[in-house]
mmCIF file of C-alpha atoms in Angstrom:
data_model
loop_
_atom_site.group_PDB
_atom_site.id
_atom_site.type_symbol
_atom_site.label_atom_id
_atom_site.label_comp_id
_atom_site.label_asym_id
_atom_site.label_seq_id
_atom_site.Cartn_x
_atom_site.Cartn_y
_atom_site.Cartn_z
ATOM 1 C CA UNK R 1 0.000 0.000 0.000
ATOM 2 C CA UNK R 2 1.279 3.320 -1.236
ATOM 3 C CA UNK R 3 1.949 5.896 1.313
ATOM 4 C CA UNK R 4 -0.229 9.182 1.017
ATOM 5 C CA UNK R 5 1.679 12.302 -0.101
ATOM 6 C CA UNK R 6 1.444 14.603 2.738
ATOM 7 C CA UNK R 7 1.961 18.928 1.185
ATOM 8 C CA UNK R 8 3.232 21.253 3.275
ATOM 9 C CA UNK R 9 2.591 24.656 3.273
ATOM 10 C CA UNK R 10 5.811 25.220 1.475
ATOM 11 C CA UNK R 11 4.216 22.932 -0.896
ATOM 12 C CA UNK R 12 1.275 24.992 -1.070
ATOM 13 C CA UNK R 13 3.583 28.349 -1.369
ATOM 14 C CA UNK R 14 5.630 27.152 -4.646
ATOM 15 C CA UNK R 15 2.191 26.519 -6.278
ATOM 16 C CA UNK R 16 0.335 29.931 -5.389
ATOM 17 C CA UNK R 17 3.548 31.602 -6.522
ATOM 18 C CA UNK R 18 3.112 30.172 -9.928
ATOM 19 C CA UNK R 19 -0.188 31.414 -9.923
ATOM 20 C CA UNK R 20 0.467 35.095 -9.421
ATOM 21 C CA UNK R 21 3.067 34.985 -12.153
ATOM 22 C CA UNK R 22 0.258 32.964 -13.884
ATOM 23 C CA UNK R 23 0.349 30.744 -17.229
ATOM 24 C CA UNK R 24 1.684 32.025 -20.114
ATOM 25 C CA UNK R 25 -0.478 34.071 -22.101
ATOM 26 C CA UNK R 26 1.760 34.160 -25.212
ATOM 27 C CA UNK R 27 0.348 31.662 -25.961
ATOM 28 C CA UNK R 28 -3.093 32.145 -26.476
ATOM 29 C CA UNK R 29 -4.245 32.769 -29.398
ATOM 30 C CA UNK R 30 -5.398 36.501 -30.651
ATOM 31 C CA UNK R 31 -8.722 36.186 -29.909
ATOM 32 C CA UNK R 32 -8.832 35.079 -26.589
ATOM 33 C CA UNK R 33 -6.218 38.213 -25.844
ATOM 34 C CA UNK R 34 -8.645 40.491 -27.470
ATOM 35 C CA UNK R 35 -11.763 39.536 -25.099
ATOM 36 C CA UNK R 36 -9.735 38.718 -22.228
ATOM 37 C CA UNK R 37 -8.987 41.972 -22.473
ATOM 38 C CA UNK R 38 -11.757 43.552 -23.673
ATOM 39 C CA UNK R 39 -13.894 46.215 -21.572
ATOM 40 C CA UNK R 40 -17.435 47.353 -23.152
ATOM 41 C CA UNK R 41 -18.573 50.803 -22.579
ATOM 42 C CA UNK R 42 -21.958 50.606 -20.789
ATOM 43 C CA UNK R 43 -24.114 53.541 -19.249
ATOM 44 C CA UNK R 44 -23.172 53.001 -15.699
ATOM 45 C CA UNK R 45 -25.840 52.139 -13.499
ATOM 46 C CA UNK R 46 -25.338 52.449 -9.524
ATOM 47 C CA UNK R 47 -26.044 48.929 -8.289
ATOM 48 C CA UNK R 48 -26.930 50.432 -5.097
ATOM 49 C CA UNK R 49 -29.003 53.202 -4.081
ATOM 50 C CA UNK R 50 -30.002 55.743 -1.650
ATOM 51 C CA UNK R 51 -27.856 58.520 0.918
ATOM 52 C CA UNK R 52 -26.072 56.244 2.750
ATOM 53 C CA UNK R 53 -23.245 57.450 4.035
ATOM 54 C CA UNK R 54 -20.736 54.856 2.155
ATOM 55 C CA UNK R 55 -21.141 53.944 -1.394
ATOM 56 C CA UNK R 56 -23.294 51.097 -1.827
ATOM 57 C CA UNK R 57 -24.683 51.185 1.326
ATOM 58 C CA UNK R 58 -27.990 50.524 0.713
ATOM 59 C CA UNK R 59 -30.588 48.139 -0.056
ATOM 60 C CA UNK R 60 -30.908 49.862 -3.150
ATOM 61 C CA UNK R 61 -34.687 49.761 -3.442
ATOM 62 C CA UNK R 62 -35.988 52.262 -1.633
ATOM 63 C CA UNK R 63 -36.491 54.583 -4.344
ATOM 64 C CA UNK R 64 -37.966 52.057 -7.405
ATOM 65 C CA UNK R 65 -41.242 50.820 -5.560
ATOM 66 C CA UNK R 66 -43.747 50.866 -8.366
ATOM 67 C CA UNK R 67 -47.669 51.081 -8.731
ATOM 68 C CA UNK R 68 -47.835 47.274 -9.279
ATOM 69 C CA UNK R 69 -51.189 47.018 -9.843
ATOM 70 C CA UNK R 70 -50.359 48.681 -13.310
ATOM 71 C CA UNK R 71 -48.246 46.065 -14.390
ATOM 72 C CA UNK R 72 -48.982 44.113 -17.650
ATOM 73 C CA UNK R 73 -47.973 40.417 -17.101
ATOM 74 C CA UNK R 74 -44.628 38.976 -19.058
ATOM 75 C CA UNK R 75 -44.555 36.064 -20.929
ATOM 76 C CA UNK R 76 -45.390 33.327 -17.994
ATOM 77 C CA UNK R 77 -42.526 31.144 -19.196
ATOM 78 C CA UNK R 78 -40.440 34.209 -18.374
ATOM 79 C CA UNK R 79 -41.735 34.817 -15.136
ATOM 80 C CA UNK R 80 -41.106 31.086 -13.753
ATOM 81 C CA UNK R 81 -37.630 30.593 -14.070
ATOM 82 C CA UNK R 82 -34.431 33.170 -14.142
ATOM 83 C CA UNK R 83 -32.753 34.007 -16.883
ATOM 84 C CA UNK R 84 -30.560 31.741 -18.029
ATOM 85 C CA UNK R 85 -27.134 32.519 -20.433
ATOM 86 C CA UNK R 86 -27.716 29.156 -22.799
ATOM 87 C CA UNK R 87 -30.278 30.700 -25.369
ATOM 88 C CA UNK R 88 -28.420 31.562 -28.350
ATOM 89 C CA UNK R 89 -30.177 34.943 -28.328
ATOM 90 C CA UNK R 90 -28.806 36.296 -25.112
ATOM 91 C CA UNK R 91 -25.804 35.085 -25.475
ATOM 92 C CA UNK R 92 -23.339 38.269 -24.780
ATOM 93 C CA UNK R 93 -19.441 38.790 -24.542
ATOM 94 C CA UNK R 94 -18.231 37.056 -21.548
ATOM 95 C CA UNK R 95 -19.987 33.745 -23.062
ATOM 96 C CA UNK R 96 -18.247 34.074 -26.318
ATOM 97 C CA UNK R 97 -14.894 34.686 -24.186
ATOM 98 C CA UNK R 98 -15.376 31.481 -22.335
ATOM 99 C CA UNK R 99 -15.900 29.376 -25.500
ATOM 100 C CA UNK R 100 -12.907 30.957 -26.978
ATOM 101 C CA UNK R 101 -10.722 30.410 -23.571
ATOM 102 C CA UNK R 102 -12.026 26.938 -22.937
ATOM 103 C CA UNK R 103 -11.147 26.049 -27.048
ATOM 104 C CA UNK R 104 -7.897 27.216 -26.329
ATOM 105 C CA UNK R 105 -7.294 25.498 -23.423
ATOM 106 C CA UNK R 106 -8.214 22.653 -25.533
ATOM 107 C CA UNK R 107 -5.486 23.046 -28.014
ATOM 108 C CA UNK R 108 -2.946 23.435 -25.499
ATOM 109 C CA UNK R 109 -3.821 20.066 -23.977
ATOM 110 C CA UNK R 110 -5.725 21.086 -20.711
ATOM 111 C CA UNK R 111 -7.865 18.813 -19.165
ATOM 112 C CA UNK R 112 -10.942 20.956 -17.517
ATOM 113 C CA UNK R 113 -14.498 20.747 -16.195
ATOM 114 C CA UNK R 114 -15.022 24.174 -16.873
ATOM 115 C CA UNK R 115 -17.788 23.655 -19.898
ATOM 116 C CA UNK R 116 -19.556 20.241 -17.865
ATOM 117 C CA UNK R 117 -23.123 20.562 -18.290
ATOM 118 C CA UNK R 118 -22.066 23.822 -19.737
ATOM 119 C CA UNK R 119 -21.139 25.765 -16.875
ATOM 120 C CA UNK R 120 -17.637 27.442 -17.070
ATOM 121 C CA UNK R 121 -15.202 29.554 -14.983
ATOM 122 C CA UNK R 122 -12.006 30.780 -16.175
ATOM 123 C CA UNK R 123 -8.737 32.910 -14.915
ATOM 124 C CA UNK R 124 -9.173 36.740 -15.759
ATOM 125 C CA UNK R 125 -5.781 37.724 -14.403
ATOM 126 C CA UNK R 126 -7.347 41.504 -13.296
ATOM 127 C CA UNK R 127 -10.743 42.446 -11.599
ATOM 128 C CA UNK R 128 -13.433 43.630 -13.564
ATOM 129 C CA UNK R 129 -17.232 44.325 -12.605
ATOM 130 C CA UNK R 130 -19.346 41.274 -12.677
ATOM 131 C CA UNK R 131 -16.580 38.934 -11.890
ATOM 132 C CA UNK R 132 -15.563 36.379 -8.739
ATOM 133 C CA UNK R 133 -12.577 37.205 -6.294
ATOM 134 C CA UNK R 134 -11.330 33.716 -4.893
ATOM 135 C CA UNK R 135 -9.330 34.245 -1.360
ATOM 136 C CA UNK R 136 -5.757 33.070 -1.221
ATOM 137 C CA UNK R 137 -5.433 30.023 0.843
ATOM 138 C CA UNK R 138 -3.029 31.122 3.154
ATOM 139 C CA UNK R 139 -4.437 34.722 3.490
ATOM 140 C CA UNK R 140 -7.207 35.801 6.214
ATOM 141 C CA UNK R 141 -7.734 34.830 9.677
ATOM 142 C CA UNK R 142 -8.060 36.121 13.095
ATOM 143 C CA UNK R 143 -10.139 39.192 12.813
ATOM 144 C CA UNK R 144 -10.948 38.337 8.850
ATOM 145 C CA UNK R 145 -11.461 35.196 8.918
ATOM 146 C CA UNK R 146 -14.419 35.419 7.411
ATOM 147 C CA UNK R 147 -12.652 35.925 3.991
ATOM 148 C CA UNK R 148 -10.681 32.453 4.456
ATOM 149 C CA UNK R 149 -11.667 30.612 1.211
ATOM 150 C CA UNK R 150 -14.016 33.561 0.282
ATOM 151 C CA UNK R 151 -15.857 33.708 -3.310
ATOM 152 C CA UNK R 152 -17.098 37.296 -3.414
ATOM 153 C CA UNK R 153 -19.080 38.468 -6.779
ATOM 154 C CA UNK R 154 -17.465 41.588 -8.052
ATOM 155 C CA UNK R 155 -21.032 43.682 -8.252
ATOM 156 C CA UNK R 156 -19.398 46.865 -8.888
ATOM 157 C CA UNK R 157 -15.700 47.984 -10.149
ATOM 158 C CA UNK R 158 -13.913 51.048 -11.685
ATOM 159 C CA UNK R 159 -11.681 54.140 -11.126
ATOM 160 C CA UNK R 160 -13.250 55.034 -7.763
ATOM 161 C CA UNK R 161 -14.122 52.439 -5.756
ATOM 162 C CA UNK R 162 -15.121 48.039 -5.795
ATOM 163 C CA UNK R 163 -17.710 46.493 -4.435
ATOM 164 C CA UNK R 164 -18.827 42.894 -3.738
ATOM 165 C CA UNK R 165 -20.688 40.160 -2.080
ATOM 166 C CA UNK R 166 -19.427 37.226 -0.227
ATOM 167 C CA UNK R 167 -21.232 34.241 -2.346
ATOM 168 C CA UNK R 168 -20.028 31.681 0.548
ATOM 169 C CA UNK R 169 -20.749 32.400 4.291
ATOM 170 C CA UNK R 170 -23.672 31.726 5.050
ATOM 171 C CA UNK R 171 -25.339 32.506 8.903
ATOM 172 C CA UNK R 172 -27.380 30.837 11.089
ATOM 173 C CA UNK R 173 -29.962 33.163 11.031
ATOM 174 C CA UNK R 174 -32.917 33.071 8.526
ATOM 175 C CA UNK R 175 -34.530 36.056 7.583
ATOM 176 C CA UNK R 176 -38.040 35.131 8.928
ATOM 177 C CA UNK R 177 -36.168 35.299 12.311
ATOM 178 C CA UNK R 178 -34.836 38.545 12.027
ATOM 179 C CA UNK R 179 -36.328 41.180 14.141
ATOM 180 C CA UNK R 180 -38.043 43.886 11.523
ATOM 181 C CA UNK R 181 -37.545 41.670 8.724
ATOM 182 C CA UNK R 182 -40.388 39.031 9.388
ATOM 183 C CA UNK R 183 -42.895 42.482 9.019
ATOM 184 C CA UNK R 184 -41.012 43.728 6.136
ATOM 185 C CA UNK R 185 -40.461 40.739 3.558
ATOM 186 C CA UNK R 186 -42.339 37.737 4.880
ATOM 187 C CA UNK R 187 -42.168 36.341 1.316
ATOM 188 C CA UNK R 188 -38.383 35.700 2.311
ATOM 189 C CA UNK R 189 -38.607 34.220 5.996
ATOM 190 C CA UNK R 190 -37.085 31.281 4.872
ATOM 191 C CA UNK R 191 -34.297 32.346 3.316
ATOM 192 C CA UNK R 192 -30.906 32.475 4.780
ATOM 193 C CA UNK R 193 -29.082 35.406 5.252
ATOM 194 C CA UNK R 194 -25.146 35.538 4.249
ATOM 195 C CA UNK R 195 -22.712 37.744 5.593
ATOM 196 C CA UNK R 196 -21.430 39.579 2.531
ATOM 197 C CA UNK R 197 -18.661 41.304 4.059
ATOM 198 C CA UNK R 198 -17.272 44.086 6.466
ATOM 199 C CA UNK R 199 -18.884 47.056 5.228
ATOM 200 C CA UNK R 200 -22.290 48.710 5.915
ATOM 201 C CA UNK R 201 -23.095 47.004 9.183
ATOM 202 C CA UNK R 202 -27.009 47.744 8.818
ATOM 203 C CA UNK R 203 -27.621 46.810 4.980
ATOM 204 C CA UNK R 204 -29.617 44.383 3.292
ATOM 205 C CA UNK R 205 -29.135 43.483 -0.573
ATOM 206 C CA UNK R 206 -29.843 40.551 -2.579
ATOM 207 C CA UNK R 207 -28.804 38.733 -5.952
ATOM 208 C CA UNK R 208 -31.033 36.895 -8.495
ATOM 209 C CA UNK R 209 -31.775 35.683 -11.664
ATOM 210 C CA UNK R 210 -35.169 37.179 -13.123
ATOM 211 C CA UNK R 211 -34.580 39.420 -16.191
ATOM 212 C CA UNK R 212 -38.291 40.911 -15.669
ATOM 213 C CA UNK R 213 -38.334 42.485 -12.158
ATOM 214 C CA UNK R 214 -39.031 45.644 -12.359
ATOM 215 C CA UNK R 215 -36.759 47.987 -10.959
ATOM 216 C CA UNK R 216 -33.848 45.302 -10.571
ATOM 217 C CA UNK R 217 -30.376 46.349 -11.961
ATOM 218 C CA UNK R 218 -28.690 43.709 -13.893
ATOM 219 C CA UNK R 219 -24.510 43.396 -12.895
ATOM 220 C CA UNK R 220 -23.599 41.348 -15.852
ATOM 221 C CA UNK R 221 -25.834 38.669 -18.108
ATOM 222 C CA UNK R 222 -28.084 36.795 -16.009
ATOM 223 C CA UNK R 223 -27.149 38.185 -12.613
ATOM 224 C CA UNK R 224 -29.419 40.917 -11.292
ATOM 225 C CA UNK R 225 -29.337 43.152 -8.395
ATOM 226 C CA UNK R 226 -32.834 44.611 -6.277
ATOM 227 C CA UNK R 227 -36.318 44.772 -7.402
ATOM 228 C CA UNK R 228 -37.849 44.748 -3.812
ATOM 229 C CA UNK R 229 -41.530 45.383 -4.385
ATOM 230 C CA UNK R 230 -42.082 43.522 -7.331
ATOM 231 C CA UNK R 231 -39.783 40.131 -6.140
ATOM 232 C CA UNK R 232 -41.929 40.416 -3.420
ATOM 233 C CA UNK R 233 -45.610 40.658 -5.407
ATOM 234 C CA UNK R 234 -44.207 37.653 -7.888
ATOM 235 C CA UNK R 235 -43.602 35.624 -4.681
ATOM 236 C CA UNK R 236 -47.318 36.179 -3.903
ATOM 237 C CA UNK R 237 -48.737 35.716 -7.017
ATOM 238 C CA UNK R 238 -46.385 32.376 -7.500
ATOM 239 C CA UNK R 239 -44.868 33.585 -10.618
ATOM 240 C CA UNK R 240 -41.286 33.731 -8.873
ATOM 241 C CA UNK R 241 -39.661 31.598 -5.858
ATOM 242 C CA UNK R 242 -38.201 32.643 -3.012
ATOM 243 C CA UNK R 243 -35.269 30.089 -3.134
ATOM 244 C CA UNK R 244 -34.254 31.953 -5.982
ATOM 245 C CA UNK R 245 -33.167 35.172 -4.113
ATOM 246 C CA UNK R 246 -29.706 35.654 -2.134
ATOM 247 C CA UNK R 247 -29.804 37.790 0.522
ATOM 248 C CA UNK R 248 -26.743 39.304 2.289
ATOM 249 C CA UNK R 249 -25.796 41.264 5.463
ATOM 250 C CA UNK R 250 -23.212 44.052 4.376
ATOM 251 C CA UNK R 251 -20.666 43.954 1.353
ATOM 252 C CA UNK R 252 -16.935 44.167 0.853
ATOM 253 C CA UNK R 253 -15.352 47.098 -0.065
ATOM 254 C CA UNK R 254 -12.085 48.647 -1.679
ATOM 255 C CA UNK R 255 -11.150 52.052 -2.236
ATOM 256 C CA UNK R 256 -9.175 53.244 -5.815
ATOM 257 C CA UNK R 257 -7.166 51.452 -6.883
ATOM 258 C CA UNK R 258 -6.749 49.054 -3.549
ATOM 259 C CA UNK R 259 -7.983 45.762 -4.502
ATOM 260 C CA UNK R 260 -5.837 45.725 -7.894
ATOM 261 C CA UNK R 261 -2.896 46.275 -5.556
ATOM 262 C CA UNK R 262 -4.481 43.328 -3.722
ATOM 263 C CA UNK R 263 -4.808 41.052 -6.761
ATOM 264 C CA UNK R 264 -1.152 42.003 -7.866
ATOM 265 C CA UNK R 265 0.371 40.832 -4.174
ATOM 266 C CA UNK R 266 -1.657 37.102 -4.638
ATOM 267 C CA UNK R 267 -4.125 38.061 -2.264
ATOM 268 C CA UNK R 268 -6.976 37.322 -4.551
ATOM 269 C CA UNK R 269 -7.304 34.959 -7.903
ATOM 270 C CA UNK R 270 -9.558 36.762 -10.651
ATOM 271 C CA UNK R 271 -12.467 34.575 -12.538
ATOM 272 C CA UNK R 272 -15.044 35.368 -14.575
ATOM 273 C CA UNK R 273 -18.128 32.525 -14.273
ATOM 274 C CA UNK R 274 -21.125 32.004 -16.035
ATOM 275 C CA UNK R 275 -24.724 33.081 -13.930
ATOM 276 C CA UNK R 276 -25.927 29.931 -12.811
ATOM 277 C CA UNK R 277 -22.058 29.451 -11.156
ATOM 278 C CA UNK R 278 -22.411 32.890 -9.522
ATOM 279 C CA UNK R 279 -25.838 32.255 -8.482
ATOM 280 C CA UNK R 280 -25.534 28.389 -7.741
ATOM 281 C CA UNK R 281 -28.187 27.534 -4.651
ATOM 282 C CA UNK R 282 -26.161 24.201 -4.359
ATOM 283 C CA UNK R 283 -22.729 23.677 -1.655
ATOM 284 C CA UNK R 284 -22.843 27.184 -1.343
ATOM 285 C CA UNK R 285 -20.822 27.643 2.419
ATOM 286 C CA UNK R 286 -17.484 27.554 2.988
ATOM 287 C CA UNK R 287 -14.704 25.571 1.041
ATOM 288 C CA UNK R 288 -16.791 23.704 -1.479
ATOM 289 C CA UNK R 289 -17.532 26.359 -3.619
ATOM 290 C CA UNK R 290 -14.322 28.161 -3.880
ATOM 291 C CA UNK R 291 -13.217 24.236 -4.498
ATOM 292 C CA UNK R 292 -15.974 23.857 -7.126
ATOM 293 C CA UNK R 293 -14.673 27.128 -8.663
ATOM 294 C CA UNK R 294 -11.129 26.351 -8.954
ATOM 295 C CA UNK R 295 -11.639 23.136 -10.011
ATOM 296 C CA UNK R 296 -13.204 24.676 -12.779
ATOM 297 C CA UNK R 297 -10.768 27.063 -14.254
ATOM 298 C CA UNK R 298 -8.121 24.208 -14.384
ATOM 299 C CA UNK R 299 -4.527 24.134 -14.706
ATOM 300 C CA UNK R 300 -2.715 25.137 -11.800
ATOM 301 C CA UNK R 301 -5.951 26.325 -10.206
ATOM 302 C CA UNK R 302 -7.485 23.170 -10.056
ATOM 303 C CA UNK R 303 -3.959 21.778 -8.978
ATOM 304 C CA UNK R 304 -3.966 24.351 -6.414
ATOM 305 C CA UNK R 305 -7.460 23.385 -5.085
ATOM 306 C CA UNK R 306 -6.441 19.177 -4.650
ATOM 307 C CA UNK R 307 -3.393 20.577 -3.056
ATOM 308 C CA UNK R 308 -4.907 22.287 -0.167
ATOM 309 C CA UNK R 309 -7.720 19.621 0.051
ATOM 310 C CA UNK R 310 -4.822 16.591 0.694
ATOM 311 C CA UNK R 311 -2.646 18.979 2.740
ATOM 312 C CA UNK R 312 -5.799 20.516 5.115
ATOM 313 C CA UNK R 313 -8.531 17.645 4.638
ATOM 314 C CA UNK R 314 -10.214 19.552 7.797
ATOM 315 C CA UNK R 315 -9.639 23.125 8.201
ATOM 316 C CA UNK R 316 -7.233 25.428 6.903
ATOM 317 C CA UNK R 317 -4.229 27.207 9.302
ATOM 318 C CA UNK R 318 -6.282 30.508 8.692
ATOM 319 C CA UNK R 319 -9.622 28.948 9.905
ATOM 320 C CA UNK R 320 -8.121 27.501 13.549
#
């Protein structure tokens, strides 16, 4: 019988070093360089709202309730299920991307699970809006250790300031159980609340799916932000679930220029993932879904991820 390979975190050290130099990307071809790096111009929408005293700090619907009595009914088989990035005709940039990264990974001889049951995740190399921040393995603990192993969705990114959610830490608590919040949304007393980071100790925000809420701000294809009132009236009228809403307590925050320093020093690894990864309702605490995610992009990531899993089968030295 073969004697297990035991890392150590010297082990683990030699292979997160090759990942801040990263693969070679001389080697891709010209088209995966031009979307990789590729940056639309959209009309900037705020993703949240309101005069908080920090940006983003806000539920960011108390200004979009609408009469929703007035409200002409979508196409039902809209209304039942979010939006999903598979139909041909929505298909937007960061899809085509993918394709083009995962055929070139392909070419070079790459083994990933990236496009199984076509759901993909792939290295970046720099943050951009709409895309997931995976924690360092070593990084975080005491007083943060709540970003050990962290996935955070990148909601909001530029010049100024970045913004995100913690996708993985779930609470105990349930909002039904929370005191104001059973009055206030008793469509979601069931759902779980997440700790989304260390800023805005007092706000509430959520992530879904559903292209036709009214009022909802959408962060990148398939991945939408707010929408209070009407989420709340589809709930009622059964023409959206509740299980399909994300709710978090606070955000994570980074002034200018501060989190590319971060990603530059290995403190964070860069992916951009298609919705239903972001949004995934399945093994959503702790260290299976920045696992999952790693796993995902391949390569030296998904090296990365069986390394830490043989060498800390338990916890990490950040989580004790």
């Amino acid at each position: 019988m073969s004697q297990m390979r035991v890392y150590s975190r010297a082990d683990l050290c030699a292979v997160c070093r090759s990942l801040q130099i990263g693969r070679s990307r001389a080697s891709w071809s010209p088209a995966v360089h031009k979307h990789i790096s590729l940056n639309r111009k959209r009309k900037r929408t705020p993703a949240c709202h309101g005069d908080a005293g920090e940006a983003g700090d806000s539920t960011g619907d108390s200004q979009e309730a609408q009469p929703l009595t007035e409200r002409q009914p979508t196409n039902a088989s809209e209304q039942d299920t979010p939006a999903s990035s598979t139909d041909p005709k929505t298909l937007d940039w960061r899809e085509f991307r993918a394709r083009l990264v995962a055929g070139d990974r392909g070419q070079q001889g790459e083994v990933s699970t990236s496009s199984a049951n076509g759901r993909w995740a792939h290295d970046v190399g720099k943050p951009e809006k709409g895309c997931l921040l995976l924690a360092h393995p070593l990084m975080f603990g005491g007083s943060q250790g709540y970003f050990s192993q962290a996935v955070i969705f990148l909601f909001e990114h530029d010049d100024t300031a970045s913004a995100g959610f913690i996708l993985n830490k779930p609470t105990e608590h349930v909002l039904g159980k929370l005191v104001g919040a059973d009055n206030l949304c008793p469509e979601f007393a069931d759902n779980v609340l997440y700790l989304g980071g260390d800023v805005g100790h007092d706000t509430m925000h959520f992530l879904h799916g559903y292209s036709d809420i009214q009022g909802a701000v959408e962060v990148v294809q398939g991945v939408f932000m707010g929408g209070f009132e009407e989420a709340r009236f589809g709930i009622r009228t059964g023409s959206k679930q509740s299980d399909q809403f994300r709710w978090f307590n606070r955000y994570a925050g980074w002034g200018p220029g501060q989190l590319e320093a971060e990603c530059a020093a290995g403190v964070w690894f860069t992916a951009a993932a298609r919705s239903d990864v972001i949004l995934n309702h399945q093994n959503l605490s702790g260290r299976d879904m920045w696992h999952t995610i790693l796993e995902m992009m391949g390569g030296d990531y998904a090296a990365l991820s069986k390394n830490v899993r043989d060498a800390y089968p338990k916890n990490l030295p950040s989580d004790s």
